[in-house]
Backbone as JSON, one array per atom type, in Angstrom:
{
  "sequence": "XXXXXXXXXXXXXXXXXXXXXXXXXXXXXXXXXXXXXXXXXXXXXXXXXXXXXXXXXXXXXXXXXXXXXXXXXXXXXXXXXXXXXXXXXXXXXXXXXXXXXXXXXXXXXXXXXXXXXXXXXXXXXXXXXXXXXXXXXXXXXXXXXXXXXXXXXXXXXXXXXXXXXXXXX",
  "N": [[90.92, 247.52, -67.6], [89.58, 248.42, -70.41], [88.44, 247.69, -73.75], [87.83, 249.47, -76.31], [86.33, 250.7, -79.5], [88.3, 252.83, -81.23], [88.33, 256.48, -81.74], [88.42, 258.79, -84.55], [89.58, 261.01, -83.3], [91.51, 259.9, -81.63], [93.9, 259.75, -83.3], [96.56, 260.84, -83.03], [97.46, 260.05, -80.58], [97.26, 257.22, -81.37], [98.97, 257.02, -83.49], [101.58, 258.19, -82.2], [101.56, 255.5, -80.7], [101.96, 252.97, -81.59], [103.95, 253.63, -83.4], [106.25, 253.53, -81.31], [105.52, 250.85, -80.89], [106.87, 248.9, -82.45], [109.32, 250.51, -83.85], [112.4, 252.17, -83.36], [114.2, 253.4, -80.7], [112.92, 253.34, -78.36], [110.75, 251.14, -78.87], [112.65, 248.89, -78.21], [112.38, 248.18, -75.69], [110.21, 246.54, -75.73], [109.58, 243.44, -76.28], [108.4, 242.95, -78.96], [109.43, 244.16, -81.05], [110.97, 245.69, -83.89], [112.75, 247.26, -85.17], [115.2, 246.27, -85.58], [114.76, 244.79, -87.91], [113.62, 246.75, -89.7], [113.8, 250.02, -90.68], [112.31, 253.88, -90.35], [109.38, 254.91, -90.44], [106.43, 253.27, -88.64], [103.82, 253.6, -88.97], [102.29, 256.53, -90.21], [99.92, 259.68, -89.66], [97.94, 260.43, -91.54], [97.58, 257.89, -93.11], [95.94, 256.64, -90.77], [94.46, 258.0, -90.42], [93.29, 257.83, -92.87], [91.94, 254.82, -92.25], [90.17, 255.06, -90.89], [88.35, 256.18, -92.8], [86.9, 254.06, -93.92], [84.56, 251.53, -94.46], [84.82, 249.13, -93.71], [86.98, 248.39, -91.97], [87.77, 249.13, -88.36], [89.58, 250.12, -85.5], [90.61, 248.67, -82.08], [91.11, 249.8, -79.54], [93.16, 249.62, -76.32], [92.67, 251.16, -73.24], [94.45, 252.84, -70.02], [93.24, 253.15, -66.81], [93.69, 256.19, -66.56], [92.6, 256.79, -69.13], [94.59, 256.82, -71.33], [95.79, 255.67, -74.1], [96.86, 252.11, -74.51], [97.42, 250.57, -75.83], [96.21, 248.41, -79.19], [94.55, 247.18, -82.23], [94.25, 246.63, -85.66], [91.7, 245.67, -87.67], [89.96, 244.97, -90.35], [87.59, 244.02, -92.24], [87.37, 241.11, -94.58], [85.4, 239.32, -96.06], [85.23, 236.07, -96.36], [86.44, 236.25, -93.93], [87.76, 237.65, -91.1], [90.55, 240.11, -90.96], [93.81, 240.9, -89.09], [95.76, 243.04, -87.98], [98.14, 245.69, -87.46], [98.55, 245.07, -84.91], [99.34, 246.18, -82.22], [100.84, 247.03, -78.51], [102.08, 248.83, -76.11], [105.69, 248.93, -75.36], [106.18, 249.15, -72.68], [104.38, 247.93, -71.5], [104.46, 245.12, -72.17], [103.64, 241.58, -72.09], [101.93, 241.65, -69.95], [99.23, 241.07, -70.77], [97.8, 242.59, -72.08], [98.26, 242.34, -74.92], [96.74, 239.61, -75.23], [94.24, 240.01, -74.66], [93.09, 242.06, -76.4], [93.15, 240.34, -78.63], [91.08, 238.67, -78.06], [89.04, 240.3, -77.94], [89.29, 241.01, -80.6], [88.46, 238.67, -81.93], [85.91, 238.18, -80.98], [84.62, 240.26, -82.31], [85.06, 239.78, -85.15], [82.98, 237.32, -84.49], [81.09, 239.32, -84.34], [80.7, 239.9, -86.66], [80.1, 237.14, -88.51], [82.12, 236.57, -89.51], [84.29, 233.49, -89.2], [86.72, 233.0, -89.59], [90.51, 234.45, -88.76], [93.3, 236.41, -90.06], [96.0, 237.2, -90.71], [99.57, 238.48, -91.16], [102.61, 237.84, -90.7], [106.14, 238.74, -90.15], [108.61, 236.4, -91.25], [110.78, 235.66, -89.94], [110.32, 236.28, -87.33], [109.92, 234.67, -85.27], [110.0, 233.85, -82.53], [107.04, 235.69, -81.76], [105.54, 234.42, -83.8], [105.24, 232.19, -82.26], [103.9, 233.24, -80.05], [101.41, 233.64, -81.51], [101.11, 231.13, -82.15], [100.67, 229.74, -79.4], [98.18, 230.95, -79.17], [96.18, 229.49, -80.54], [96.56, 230.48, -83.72], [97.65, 229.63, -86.71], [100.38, 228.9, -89.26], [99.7, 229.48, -92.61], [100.97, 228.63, -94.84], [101.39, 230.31, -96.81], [103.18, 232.43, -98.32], [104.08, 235.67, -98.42], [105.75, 238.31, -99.9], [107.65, 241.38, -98.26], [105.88, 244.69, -98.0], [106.42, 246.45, -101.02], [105.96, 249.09, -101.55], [107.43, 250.75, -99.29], [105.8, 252.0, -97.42], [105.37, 250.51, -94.73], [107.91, 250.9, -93.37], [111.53, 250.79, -94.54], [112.9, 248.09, -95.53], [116.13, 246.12, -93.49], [116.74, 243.89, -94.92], [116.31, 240.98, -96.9], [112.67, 240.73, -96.41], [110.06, 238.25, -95.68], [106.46, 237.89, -95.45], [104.88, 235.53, -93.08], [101.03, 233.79, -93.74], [99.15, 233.8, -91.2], [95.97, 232.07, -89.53], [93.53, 231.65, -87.74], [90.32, 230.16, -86.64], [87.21, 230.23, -85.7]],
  "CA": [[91.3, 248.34, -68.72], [88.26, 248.54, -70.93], [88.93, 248.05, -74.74], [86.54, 249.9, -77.18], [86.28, 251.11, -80.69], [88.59, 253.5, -81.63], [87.78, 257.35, -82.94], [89.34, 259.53, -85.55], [90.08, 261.94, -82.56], [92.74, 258.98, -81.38], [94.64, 259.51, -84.55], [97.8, 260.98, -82.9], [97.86, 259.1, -79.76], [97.53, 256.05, -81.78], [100.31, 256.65, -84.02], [102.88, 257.09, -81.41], [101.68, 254.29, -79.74], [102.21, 252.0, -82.71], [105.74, 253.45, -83.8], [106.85, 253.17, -80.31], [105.65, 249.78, -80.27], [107.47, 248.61, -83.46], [110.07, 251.06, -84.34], [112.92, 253.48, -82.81], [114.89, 252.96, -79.35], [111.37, 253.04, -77.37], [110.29, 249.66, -79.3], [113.66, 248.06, -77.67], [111.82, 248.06, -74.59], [109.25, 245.68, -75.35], [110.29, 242.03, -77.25], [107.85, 242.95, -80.15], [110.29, 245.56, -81.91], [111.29, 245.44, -85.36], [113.9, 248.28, -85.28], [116.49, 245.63, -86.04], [114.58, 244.47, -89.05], [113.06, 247.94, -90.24], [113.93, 251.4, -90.74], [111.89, 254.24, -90.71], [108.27, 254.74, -89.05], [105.75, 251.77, -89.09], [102.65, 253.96, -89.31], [101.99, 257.95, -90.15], [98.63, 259.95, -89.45], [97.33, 260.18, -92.89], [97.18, 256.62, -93.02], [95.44, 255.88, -89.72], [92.87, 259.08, -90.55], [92.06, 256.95, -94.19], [91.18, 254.02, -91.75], [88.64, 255.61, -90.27], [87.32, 256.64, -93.9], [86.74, 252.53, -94.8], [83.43, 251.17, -93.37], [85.36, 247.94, -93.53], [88.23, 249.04, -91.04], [88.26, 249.39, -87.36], [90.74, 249.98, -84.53], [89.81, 248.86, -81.12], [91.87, 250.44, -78.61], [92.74, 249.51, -74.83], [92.99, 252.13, -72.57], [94.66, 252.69, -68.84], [92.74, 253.9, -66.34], [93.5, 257.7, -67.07], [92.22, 257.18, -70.38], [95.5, 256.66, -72.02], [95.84, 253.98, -74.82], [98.32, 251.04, -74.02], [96.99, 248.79, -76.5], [95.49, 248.61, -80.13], [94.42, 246.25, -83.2], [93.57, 247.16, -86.72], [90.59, 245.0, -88.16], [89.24, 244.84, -92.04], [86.37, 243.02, -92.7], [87.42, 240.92, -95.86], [84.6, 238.28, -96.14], [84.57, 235.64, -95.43], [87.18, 236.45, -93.31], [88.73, 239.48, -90.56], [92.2, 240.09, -90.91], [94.14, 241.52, -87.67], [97.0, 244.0, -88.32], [98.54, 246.78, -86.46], [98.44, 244.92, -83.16], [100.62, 246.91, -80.86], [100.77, 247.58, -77.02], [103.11, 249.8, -75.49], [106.45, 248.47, -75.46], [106.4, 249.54, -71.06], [103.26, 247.4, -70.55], [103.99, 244.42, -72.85], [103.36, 240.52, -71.04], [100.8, 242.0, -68.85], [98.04, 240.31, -70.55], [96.84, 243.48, -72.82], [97.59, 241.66, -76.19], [95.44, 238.69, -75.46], [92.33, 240.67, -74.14], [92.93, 242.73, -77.94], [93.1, 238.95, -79.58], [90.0, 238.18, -77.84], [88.11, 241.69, -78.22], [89.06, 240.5, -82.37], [87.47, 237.21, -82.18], [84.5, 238.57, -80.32], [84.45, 241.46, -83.24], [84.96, 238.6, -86.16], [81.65, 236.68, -84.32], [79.49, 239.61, -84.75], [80.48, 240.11, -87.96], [80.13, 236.12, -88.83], [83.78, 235.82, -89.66], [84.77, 232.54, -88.55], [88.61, 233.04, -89.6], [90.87, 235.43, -88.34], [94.2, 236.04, -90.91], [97.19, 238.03, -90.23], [100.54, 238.27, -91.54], [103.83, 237.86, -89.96], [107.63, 238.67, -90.57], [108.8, 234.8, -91.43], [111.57, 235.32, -88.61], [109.73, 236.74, -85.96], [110.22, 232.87, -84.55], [108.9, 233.95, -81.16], [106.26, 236.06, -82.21], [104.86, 232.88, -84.33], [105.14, 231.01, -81.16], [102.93, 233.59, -79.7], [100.53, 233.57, -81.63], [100.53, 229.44, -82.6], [99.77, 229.44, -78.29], [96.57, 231.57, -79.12], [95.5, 229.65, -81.71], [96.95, 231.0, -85.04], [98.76, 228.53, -87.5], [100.33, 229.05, -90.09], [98.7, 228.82, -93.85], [101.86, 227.93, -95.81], [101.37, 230.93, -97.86], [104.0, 233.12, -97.81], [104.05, 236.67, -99.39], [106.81, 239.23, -99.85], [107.09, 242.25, -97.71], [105.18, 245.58, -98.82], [107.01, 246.95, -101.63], [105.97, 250.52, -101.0], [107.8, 251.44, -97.91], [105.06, 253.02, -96.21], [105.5, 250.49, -93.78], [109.12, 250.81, -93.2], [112.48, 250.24, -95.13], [113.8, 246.91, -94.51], [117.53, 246.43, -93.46], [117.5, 242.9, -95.24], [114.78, 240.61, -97.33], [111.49, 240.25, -95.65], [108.92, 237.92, -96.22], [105.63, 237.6, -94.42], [103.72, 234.36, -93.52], [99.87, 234.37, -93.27], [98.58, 232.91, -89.87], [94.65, 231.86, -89.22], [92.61, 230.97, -86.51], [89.4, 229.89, -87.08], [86.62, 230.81, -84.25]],
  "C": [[90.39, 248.02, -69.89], [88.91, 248.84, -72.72], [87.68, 248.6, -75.57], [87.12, 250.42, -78.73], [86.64, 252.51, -80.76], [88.38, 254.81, -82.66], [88.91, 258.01, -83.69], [90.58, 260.35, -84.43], [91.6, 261.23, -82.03], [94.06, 258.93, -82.22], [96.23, 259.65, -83.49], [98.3, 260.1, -81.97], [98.17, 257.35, -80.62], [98.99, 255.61, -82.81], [101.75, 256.78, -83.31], [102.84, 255.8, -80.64], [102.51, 252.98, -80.74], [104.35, 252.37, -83.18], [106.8, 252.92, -82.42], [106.97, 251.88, -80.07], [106.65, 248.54, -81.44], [108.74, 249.28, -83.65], [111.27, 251.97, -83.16], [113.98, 252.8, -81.16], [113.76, 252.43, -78.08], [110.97, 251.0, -77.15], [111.28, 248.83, -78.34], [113.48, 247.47, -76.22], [111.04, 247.02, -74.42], [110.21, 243.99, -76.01], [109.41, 242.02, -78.56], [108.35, 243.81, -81.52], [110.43, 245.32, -83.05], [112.56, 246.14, -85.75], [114.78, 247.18, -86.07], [116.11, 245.12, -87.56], [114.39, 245.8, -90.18], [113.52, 249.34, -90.23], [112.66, 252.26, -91.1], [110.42, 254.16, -89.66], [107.05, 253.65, -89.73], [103.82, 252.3, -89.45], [103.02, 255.48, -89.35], [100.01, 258.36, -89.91], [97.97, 260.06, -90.57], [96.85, 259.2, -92.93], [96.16, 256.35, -92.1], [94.19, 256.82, -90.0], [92.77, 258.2, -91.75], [91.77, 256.33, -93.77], [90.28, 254.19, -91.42], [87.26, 255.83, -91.55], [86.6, 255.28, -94.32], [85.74, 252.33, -94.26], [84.12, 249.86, -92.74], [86.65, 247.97, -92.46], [87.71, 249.62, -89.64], [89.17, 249.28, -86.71], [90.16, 249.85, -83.04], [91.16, 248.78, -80.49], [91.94, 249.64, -76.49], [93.53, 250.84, -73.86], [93.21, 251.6, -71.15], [93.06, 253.38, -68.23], [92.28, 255.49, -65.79], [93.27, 258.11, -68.3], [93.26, 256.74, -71.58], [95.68, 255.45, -72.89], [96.81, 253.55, -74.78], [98.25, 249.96, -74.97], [96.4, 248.95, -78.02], [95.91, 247.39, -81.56], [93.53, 247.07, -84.2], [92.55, 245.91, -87.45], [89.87, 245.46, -89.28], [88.29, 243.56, -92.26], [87.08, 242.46, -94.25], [87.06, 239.68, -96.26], [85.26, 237.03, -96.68], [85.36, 236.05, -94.04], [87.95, 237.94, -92.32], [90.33, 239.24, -90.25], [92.6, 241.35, -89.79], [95.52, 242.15, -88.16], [97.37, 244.91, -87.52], [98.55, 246.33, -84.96], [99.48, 245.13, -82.26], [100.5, 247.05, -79.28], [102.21, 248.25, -76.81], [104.34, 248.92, -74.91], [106.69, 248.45, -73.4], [105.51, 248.34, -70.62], [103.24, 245.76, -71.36], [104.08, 243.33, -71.91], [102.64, 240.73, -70.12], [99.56, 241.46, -69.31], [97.37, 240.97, -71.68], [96.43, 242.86, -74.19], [96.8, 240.38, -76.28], [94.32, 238.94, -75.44], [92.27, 241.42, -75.78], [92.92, 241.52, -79.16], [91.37, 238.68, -79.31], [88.92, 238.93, -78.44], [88.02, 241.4, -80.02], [88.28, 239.51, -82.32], [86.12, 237.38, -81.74], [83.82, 239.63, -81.66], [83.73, 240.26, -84.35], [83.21, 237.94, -85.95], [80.63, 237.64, -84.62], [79.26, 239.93, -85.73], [80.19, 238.87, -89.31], [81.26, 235.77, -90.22], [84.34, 234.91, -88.56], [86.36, 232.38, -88.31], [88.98, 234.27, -89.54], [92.05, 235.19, -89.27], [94.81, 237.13, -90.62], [98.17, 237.51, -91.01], [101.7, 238.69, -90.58], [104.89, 237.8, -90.35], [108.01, 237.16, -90.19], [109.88, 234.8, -90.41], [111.34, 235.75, -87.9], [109.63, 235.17, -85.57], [108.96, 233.03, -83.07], [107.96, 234.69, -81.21], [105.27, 235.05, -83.09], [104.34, 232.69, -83.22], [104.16, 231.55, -80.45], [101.66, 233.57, -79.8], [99.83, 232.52, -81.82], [99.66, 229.27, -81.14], [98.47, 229.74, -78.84], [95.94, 230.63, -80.2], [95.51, 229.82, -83.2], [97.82, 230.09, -85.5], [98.89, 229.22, -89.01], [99.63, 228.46, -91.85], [99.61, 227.94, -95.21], [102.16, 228.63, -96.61], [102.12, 232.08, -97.12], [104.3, 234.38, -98.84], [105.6, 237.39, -98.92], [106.15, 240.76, -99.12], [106.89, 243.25, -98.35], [106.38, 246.32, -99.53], [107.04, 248.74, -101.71], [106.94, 251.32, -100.36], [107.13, 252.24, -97.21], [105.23, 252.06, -95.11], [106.79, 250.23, -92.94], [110.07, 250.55, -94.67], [113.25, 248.91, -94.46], [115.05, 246.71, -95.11], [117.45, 244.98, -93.9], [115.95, 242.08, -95.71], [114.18, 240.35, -96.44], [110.66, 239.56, -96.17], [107.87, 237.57, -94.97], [104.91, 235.96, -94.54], [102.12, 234.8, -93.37], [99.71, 233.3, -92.09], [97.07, 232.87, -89.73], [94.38, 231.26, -88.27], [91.32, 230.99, -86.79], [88.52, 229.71, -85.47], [85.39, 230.01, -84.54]]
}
């Protein structure tokens, strides 16, 4: 399953992939859901078409073997450092292996862009989600922000705060 650099044309597929993999009854399927924390949808197409507009912003995608994407990570160059966001897989296909090969496909990205640290943020009780990512690598920084006040990326059913996590390559 071959991951590559995501085009504009992906926009729609990519945003149900992402709400499905976060949000709704679908998400309940995988163990990465949020539903219980979040209301509301975790990405729209507007948004994912201004990614494309950033030079600093890619999405690299993993696709099945009929083409179909099962997999995807959002990536911002923000020197020295690439920060990893949006990392979803399809709530049907999750523990199969896809989100490590989309951890790796980042750290491989990060090297050719000579970003040594990788930085992400995480809902502070995602517990096992941490734990996921401490295996790979990722620790936390200590620094702990509040979640986006907006609501573009959901309404949350109770305070959120995110930690930041780094791995250093």
């Amino acid at each position: 399953m071959p991951i590559t650099k995501a085009l504009v044309t992906d926009v729609p597929e990519l945003n149900i992939l992402v709400n499905s993999a976060y949000r709704g009854e679908t998400s309940k399927k995988g163990w990465t859901t949020e539903a219980n924390l979040l209301e509301g949808l975790r990405i729209d197409e507007a948004t994912l078409n201004g990614y494309f507009e950033n030079p600093d912003i890619i999405i690299l995608k993993n696709t099945d073997y009929d083409g179909s994407i099962t997999g995807c990570v959002y990536l911002e160059k923000r020197s020295p450092k690439l920060y990893v966001g949006m990392f979803s897989v399809s709530p049907f296909l999750q523990a199969k292996g896809i989100g490590r090969e989309l951890l790796i496909a980042s750290e491989n990205y990060a090297r050719q862009l000579d970003c040594l640290t990788l930085t992400m943020t995480v809902i502070s009780i995602r517990h096992e989600l941490i734990a996921w990512y401490q295996r790979r690598g990722y620790q936390p920084t200590g620094e702990v922000l509040p979640f986006h006040h907006d609501k573009k990326f959901g309404n949350p059913k109770q305070p959120i705060e995110l930690i930041v996590m780094e791995k250093k390559i």
